[in-house]
mmCIF file of C-alpha atoms in Angstrom:
data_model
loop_
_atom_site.group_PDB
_atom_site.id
_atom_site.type_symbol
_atom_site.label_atom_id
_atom_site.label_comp_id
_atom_site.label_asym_id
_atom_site.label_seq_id
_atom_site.Cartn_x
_atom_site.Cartn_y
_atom_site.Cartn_z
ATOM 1 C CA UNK Y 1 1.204 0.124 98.445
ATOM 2 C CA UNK Y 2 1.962 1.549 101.690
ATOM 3 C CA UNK Y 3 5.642 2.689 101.587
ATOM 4 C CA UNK Y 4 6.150 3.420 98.002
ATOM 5 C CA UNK Y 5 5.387 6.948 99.262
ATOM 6 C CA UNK Y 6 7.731 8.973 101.898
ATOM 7 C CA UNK Y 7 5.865 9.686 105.407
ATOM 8 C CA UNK Y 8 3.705 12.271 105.268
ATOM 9 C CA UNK Y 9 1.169 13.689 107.883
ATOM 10 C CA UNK Y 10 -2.260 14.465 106.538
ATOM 11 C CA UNK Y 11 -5.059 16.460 107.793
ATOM 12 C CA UNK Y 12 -6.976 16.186 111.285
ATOM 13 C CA UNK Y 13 -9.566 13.751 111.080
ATOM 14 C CA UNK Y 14 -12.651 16.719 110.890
ATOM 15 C CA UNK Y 15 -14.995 14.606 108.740
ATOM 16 C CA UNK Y 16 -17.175 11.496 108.049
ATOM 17 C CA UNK Y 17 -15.850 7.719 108.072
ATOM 18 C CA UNK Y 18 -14.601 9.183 104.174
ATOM 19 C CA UNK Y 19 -11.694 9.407 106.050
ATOM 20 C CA UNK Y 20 -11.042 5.736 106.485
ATOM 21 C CA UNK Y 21 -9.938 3.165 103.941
ATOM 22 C CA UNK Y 22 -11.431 1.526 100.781
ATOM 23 C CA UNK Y 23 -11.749 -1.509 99.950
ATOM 24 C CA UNK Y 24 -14.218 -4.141 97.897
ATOM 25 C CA UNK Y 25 -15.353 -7.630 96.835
ATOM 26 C CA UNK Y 26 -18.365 -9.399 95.807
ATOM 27 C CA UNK Y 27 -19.477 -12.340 97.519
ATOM 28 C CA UNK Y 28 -18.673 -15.795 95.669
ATOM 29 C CA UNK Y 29 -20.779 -18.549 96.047
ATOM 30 C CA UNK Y 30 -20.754 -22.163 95.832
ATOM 31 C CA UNK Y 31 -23.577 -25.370 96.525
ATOM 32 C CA UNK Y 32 -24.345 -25.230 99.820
ATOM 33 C CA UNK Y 33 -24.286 -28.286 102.214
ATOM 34 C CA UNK Y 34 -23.055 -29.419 105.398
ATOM 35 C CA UNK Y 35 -20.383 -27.576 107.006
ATOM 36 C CA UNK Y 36 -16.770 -29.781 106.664
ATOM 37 C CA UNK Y 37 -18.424 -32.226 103.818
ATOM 38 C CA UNK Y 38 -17.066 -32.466 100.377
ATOM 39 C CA UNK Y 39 -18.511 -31.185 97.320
ATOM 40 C CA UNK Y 40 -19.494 -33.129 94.125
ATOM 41 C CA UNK Y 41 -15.941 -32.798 93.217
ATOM 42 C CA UNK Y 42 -14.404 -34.170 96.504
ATOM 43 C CA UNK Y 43 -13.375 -30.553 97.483
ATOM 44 C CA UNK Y 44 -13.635 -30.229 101.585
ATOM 45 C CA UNK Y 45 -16.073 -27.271 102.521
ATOM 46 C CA UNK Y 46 -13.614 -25.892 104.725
ATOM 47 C CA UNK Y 47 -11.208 -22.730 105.044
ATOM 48 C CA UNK Y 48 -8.737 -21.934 107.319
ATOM 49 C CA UNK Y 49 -8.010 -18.511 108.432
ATOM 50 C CA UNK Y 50 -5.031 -16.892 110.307
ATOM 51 C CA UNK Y 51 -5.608 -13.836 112.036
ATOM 52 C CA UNK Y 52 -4.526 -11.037 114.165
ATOM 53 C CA UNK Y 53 -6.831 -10.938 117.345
ATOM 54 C CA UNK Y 54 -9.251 -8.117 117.496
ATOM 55 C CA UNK Y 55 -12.301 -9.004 115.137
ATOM 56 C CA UNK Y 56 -13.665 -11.829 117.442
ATOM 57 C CA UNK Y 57 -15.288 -11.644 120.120
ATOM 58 C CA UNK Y 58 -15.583 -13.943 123.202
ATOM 59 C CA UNK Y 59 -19.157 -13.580 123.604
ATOM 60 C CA UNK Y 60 -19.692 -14.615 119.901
ATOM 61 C CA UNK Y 61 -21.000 -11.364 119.019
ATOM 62 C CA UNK Y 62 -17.827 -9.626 116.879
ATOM 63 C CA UNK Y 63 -17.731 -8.801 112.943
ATOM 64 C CA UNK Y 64 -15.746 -12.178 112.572
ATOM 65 C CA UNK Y 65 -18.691 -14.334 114.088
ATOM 66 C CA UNK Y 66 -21.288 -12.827 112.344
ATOM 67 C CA UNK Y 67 -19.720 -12.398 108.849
ATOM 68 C CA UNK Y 68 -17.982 -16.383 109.051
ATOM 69 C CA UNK Y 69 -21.791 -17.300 110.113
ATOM 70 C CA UNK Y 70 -23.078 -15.238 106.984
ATOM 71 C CA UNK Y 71 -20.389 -17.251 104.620
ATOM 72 C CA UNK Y 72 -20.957 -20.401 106.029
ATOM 73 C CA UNK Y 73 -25.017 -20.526 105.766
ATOM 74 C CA UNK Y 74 -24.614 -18.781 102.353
ATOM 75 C CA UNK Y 75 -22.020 -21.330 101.230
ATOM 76 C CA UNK Y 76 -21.423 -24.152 103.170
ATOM 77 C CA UNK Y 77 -18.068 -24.117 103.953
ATOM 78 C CA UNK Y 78 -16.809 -24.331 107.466
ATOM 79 C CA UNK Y 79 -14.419 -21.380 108.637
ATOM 80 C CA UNK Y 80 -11.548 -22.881 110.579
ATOM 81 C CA UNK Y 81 -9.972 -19.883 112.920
ATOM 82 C CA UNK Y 82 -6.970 -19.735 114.495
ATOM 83 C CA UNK Y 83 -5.694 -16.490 115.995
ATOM 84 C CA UNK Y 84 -3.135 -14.754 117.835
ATOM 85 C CA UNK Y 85 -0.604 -11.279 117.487
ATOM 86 C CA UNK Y 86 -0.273 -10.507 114.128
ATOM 87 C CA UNK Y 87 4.027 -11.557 114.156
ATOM 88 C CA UNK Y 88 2.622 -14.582 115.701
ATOM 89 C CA UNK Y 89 0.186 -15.335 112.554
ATOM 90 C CA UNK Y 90 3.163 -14.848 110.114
ATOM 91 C CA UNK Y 91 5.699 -16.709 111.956
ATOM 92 C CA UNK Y 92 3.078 -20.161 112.390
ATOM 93 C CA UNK Y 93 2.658 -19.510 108.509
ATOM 94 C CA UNK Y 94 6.306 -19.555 108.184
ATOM 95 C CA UNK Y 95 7.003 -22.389 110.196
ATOM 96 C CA UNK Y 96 4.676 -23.960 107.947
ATOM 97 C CA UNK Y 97 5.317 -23.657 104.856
ATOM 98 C CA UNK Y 98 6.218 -26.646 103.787
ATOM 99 C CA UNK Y 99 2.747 -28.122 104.820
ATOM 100 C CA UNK Y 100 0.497 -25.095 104.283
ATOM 101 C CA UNK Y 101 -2.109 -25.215 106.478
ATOM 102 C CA UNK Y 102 -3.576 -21.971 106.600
ATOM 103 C CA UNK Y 103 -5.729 -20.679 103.413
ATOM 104 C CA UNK Y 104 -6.046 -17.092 104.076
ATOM 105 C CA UNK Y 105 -3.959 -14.755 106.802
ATOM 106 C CA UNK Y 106 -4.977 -11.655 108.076
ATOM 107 C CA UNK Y 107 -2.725 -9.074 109.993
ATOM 108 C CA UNK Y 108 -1.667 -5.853 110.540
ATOM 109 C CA UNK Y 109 0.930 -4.019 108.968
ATOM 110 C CA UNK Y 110 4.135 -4.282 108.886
ATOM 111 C CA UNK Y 111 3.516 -7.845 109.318
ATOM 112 C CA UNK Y 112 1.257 -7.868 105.883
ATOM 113 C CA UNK Y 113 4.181 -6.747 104.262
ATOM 114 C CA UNK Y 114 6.691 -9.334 106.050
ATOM 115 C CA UNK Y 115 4.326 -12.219 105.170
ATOM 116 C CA UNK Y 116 4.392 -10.996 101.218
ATOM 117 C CA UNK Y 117 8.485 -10.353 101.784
ATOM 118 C CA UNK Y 118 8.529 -14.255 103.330
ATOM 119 C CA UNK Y 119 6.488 -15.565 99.851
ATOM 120 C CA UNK Y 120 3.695 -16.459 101.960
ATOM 121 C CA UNK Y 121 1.204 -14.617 99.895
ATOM 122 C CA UNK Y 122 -0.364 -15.603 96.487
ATOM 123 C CA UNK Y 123 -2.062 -12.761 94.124
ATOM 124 C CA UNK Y 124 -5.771 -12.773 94.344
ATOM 125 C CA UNK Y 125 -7.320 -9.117 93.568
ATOM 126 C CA UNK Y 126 -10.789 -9.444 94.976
ATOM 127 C CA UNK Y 127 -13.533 -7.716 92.590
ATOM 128 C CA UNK Y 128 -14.295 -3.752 93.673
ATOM 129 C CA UNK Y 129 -10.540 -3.849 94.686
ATOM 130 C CA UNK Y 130 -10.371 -0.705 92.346
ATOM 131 C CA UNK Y 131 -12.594 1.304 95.002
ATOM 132 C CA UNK Y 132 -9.580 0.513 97.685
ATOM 133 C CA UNK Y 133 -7.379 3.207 98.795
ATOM 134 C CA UNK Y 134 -3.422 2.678 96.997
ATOM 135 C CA UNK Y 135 -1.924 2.687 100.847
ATOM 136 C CA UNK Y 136 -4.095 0.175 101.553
ATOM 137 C CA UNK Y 137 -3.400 -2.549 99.351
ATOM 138 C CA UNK Y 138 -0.404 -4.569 97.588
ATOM 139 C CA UNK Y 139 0.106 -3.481 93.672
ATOM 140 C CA UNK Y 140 0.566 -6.525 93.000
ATOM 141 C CA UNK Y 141 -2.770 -8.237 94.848
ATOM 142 C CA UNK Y 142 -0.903 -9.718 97.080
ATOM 143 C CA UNK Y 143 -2.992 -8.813 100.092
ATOM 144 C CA UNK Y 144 -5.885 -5.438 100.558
ATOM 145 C CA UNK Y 145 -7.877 -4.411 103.664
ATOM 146 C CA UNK Y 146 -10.620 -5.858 105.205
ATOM 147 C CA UNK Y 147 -10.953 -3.518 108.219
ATOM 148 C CA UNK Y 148 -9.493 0.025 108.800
ATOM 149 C CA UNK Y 149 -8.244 0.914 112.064
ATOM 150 C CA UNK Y 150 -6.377 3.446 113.704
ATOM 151 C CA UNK Y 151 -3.541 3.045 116.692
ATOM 152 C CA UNK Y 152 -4.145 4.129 119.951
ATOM 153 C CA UNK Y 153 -4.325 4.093 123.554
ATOM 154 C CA UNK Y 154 -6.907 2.923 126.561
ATOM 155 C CA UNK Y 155 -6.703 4.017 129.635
ATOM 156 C CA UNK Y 156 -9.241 3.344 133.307
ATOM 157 C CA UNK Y 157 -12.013 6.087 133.090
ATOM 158 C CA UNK Y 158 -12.823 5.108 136.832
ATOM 159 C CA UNK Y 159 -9.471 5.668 138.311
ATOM 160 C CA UNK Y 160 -8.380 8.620 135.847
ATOM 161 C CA UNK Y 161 -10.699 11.483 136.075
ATOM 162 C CA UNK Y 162 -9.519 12.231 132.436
ATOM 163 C CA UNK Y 163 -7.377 10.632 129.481
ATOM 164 C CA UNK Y 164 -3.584 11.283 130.124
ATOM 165 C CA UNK Y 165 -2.591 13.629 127.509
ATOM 166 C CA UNK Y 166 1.279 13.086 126.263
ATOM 167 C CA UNK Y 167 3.955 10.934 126.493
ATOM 168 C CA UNK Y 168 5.649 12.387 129.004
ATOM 169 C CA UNK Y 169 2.546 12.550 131.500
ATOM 170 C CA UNK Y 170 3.516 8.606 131.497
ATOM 171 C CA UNK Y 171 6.847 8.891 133.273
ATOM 172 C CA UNK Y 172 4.832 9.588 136.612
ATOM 173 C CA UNK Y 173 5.345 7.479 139.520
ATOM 174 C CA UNK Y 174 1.775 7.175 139.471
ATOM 175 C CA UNK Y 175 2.055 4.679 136.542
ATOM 176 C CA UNK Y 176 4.418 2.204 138.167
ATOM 177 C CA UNK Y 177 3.667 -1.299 137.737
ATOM 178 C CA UNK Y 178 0.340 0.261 136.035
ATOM 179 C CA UNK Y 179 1.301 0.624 132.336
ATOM 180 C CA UNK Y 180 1.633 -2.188 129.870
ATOM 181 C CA UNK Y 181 1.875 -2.264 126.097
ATOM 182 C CA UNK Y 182 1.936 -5.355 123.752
ATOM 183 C CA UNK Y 183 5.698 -6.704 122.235
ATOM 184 C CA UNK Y 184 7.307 -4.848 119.869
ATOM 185 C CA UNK Y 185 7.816 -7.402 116.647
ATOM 186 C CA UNK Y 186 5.499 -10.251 117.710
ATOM 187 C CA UNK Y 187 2.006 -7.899 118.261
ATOM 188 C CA UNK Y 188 0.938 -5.765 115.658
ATOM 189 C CA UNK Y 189 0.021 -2.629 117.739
ATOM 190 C CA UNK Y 190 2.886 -3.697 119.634
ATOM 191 C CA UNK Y 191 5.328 -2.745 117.112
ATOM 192 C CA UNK Y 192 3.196 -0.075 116.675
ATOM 193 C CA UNK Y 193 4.172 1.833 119.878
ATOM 194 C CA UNK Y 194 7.897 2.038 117.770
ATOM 195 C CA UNK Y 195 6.343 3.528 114.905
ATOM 196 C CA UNK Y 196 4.317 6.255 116.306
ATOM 197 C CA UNK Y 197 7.088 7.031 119.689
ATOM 198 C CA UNK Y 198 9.538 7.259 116.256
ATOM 199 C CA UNK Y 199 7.678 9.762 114.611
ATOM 200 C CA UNK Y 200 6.266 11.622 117.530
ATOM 201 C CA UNK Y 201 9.792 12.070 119.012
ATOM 202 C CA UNK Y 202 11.115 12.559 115.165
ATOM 203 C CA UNK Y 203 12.949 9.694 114.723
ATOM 204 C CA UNK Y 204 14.830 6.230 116.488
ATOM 205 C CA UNK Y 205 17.373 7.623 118.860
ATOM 206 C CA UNK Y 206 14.741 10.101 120.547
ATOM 207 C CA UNK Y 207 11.783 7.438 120.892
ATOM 208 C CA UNK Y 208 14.132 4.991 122.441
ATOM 209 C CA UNK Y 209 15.722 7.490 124.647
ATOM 210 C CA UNK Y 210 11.927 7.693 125.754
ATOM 211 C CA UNK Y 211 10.976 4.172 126.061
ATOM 212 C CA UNK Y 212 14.055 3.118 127.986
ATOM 213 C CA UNK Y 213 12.670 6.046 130.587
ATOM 214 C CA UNK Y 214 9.228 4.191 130.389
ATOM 215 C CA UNK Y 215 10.298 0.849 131.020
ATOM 216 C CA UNK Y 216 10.554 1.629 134.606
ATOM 217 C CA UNK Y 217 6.888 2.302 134.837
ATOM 218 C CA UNK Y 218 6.290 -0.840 132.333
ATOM 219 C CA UNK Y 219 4.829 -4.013 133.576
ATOM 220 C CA UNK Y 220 6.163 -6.761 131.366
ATOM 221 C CA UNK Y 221 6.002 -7.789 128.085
ATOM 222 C CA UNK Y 222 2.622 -8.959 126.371
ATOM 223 C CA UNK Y 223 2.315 -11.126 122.981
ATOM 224 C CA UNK Y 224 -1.380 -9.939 123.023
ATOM 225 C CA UNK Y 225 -2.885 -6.939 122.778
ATOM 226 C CA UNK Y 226 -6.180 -7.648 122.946
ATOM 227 C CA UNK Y 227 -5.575 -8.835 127.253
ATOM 228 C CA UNK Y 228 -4.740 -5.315 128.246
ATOM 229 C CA UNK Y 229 -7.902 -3.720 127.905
ATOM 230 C CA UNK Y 230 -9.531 -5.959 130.389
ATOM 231 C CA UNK Y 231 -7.124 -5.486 133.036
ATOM 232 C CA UNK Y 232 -6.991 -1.687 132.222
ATOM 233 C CA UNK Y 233 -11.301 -2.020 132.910
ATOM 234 C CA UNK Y 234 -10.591 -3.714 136.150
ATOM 235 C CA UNK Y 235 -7.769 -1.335 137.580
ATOM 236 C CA UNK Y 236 -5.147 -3.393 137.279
ATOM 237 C CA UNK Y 237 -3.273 -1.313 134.389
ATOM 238 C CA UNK Y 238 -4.121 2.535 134.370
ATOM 239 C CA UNK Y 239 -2.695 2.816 130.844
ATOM 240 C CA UNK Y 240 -2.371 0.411 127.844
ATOM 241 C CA UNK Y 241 -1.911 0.440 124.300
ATOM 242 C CA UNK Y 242 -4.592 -0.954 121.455
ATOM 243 C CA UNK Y 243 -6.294 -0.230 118.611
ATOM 244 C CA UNK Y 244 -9.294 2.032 118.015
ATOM 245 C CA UNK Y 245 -11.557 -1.115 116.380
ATOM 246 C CA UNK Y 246 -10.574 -3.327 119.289
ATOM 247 C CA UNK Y 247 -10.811 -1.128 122.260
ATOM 248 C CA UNK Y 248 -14.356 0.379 121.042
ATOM 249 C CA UNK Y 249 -15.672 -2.982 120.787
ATOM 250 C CA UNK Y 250 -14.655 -4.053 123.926
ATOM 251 C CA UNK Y 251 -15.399 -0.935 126.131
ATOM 252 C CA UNK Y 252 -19.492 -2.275 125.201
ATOM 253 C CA UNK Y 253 -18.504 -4.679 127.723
ATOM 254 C CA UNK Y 254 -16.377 -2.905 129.601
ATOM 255 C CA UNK Y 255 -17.275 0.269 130.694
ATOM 256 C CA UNK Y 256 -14.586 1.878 132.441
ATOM 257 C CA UNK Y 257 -12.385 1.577 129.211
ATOM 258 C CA UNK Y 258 -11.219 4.970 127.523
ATOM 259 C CA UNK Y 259 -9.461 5.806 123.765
ATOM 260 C CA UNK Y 260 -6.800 8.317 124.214
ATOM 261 C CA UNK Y 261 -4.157 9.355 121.591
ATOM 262 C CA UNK Y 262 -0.670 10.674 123.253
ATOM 263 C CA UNK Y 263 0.866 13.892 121.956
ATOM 264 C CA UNK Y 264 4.488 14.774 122.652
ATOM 265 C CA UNK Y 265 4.355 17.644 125.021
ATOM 266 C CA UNK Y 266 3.578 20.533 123.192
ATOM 267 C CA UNK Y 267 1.694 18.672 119.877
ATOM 268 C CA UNK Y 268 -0.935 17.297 119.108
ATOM 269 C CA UNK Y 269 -2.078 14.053 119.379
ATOM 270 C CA UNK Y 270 -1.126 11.287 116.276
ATOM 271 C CA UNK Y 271 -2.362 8.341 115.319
ATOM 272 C CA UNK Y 272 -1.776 6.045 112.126
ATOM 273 C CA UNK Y 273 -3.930 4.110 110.234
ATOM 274 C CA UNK Y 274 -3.403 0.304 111.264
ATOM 275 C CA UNK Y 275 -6.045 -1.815 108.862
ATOM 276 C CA UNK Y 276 -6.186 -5.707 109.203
ATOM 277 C CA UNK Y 277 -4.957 -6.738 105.729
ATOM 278 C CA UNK Y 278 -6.221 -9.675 104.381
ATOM 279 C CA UNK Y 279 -4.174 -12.311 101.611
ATOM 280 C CA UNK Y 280 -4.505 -15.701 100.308
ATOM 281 C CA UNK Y 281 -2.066 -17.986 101.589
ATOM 282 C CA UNK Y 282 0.447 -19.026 98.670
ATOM 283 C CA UNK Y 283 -0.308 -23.294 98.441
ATOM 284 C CA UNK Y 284 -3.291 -22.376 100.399
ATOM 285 C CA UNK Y 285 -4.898 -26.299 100.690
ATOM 286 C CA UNK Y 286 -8.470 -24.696 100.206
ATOM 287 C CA UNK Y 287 -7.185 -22.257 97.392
ATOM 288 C CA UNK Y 288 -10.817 -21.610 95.706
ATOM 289 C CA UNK Y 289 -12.816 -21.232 99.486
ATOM 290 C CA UNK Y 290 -10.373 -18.869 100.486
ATOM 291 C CA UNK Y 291 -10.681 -16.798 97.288
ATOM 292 C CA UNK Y 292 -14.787 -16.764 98.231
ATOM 293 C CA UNK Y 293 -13.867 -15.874 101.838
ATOM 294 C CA UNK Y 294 -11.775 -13.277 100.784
ATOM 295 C CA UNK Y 295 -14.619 -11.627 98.604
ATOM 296 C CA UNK Y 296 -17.406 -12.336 101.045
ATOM 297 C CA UNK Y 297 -15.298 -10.335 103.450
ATOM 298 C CA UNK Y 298 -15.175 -7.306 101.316
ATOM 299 C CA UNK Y 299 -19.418 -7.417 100.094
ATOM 300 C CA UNK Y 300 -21.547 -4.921 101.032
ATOM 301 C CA UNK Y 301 -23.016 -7.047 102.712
ATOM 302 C CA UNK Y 302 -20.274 -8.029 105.744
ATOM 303 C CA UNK Y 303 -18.866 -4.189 104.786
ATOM 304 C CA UNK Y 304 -21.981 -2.981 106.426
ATOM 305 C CA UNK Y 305 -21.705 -4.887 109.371
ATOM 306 C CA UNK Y 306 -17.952 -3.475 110.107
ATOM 307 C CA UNK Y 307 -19.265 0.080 112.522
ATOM 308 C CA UNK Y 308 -22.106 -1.719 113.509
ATOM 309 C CA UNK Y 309 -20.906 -5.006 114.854
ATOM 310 C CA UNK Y 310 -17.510 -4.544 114.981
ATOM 311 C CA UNK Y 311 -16.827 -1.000 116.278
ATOM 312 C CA UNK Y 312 -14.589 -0.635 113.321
ATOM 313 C CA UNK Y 313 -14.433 1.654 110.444
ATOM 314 C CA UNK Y 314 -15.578 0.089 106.854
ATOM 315 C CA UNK Y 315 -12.518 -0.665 104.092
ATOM 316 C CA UNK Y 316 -14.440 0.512 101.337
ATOM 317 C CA UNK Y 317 -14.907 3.895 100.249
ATOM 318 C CA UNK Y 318 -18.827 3.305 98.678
ATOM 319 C CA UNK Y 319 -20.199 2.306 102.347
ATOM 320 C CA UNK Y 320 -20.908 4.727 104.260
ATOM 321 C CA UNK Y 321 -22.230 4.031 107.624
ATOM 322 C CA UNK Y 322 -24.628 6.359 109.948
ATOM 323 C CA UNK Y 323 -25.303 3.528 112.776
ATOM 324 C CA UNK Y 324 -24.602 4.887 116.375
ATOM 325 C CA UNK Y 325 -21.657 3.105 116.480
ATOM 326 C CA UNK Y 326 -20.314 5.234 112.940
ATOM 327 C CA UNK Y 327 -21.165 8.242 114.736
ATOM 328 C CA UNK Y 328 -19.048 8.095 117.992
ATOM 329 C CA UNK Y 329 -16.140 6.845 115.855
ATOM 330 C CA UNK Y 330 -15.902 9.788 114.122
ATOM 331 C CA UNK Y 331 -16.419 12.255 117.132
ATOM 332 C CA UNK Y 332 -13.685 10.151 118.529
ATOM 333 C CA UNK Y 333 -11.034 10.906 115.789
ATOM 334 C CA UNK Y 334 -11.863 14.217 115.391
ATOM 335 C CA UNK Y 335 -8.524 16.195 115.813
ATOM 336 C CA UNK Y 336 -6.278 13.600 115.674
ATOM 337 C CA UNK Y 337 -3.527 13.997 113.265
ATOM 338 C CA UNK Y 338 -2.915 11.155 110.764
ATOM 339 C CA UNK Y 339 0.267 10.312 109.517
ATOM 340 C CA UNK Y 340 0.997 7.866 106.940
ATOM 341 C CA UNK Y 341 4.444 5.527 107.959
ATOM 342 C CA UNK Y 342 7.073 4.752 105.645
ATOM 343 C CA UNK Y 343 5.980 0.920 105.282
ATOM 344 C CA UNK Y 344 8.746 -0.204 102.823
ATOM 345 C CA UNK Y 345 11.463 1.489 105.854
ATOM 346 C CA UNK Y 346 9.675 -0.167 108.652
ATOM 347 C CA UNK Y 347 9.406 -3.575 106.730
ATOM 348 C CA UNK Y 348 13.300 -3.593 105.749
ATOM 349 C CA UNK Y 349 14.415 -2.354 109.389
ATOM 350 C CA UNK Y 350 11.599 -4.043 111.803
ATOM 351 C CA UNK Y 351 14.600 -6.186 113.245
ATOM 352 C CA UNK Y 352 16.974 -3.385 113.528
ATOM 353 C CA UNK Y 353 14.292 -1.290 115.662
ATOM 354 C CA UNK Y 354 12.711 -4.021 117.598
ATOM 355 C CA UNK Y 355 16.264 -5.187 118.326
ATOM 356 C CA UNK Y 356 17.455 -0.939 119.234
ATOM 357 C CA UNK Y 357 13.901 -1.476 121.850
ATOM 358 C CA UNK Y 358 15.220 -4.137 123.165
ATOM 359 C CA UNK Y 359 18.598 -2.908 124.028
ATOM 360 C CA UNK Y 360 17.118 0.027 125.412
ATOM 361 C CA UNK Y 361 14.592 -1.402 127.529
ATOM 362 C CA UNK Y 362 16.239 -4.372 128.443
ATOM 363 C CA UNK Y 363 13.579 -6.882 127.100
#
């Protein structure tokens, strides 16, 4: 489980998707019939999912809508989605939770972690789940991967004749009122700007020396990640932060839109992996359609689909993808250093570091 282990940084990013995370299921099954009916036993074919945005696409064409399609004609159940930042999906659950209404959540860590911490999670261990990588899921089945996915940064290809390179290239007056990155604490790559600024700089007191010098560049806060990259393709922003699975999906429809990984002058650029974790909701009102969900999400099958459809990079180690899509991915982490965060520190001191960035930028 991620954080049983002090951080370490591991090797650049040189091969295949080998790299990225495992993680498997088979798909369960059940009689099919018409999406939102009952079953013989008076069961509702329904399931309700929380998630971090990113997988879904607008147009209808993202690894969600194809893989909730695949379930639902191979099942019968309805998937019921409700999304926003990945704090966002915890805190609803919490607010909840003495009328569940969510079966199955999916976020990014820390907030994975938080929602096991807040007893939001039930065990549910997926079959394959032995072919998943041990920073990738809970020891006690409490939640596992779905998607890998790495941090990292967009920025205008039209207006930038090349990707920024480090931090510090970002206190230019040339980024003034043209940088934006997602809230710290209520979006998942959000709070990811603390982690890797924390490491990068080598630790708290550096990284928010930093960020108090970048608010003044900073537009405003953003509970989304997922709007920057469309006003960073139009020229509104010059520089925002994302994810790699996000961003590479959405630069198919918006081509001006670059993946960058900031250094710290003088290093090299870092990145850490950032997976959508996926858990079944503890008093989950659809208990036994989340548990099929949960393994149709992990089958070969909807594994397959994850490069190809979703610009992401598969959670299990046994698929292996070559698609066009596979390809770039890896040509675009190659020689980017991967460090692994200390999960269990950042999950027992989130409010004392999103409360320190707040203080020091004045949000």
């Amino acid at each position: 489980m991620p954080g049983t282990r002090p951080l370490r940084v591991a090797a650049a990013v040189t091969g295949s998707l080998a790299l990225t995370t495992a993680l498997t299921a088979c798909g369960g099954s059940s009689p099919a019939g018409p999406a939102g009916s009952a079953d013989s036993k008076g069961a509702e074919k329904v399931v309700t999912v929380y998630s971090a945005d990113g997988l879904k696409s607008e147009k209808g064409d993202g690894w969600y809508d194809r893989v909730f399609a695949d379930f639902t004609k191979k099942t019968g159940i309805e998937v019921k989605y409700v999304e926003g930042g990945s704090g966002e999906m915890v805190q609803r659950a919490v607010r909840e939770k003495t009328n569940t209404q969510a079966d199955v959540l999916i976020t990014l860590p820390p907030f994975i972690q938080q929602a096991d911490g807040k007893g939001l999670l039930q065990s549910y261990v997926p079959q394959g789940a032995d072919k998943v990588n041990g920073a990738d899921k809970s020891t006690e089945g409490k939640w596992t991967s779905v998607v890998n996915n790495y941090f990292g940064f967009v920025y205008n290809k039209k207006e930038l004749a090349e990707a920024p390179r480090t931090w510090e290239e970002l206190l230019d007056a040339r980024y003034k009122g043209k940088l934006q990155y997602s809230t710290p604490g209520v979006a998942g790559d959000g709070t990811a700007v603390l982690i890797k600024s924390m490491h990068d700089f080598g630790g708290k007191e550096p990284a928010m020396e930093y960020l108090k010098k970048l608010q003044a560049n900073n537009v405003g806060p953003s509970s989304s990640t997922s709007k920057l990259a469309p006003k960073t393709d139009k020229g509104e922003l010059l520089v925002a932060n994302g994810d790699v699975q996000m961003n590479f999906a959405q630069s198919k429809s918006m081509p001006n839109l670059g993946i960058w990984f900031p250094a710290k002058e003088g290093g090299r650029p870092t990145t850490f992996a950032l997976p959508y974790a996926a858990g079944l909701v503890a008093k989950a009102p659809h208990s036994e359609n989340g548990r099929k969900l949960l393994d149709h999400l992990l089958s070969e099958e909807a594994q397959r689909l994850v490069s190809e459809v979703g610009g992401g990079f598969p959670a299990r180690s046994d698929v292996k993808p070559t698609d066009a899509n596979a390809v770039e991915l890896t040509r675009l982490m190659t020689g980017v250093e991967i460090f692994e965060p200390d999960w269990a520190d950042i999950d027992k001191n989130l409010t004392g570091y999103v409360d320190a960035w707040k203080s020091a930028t004045g949000s």
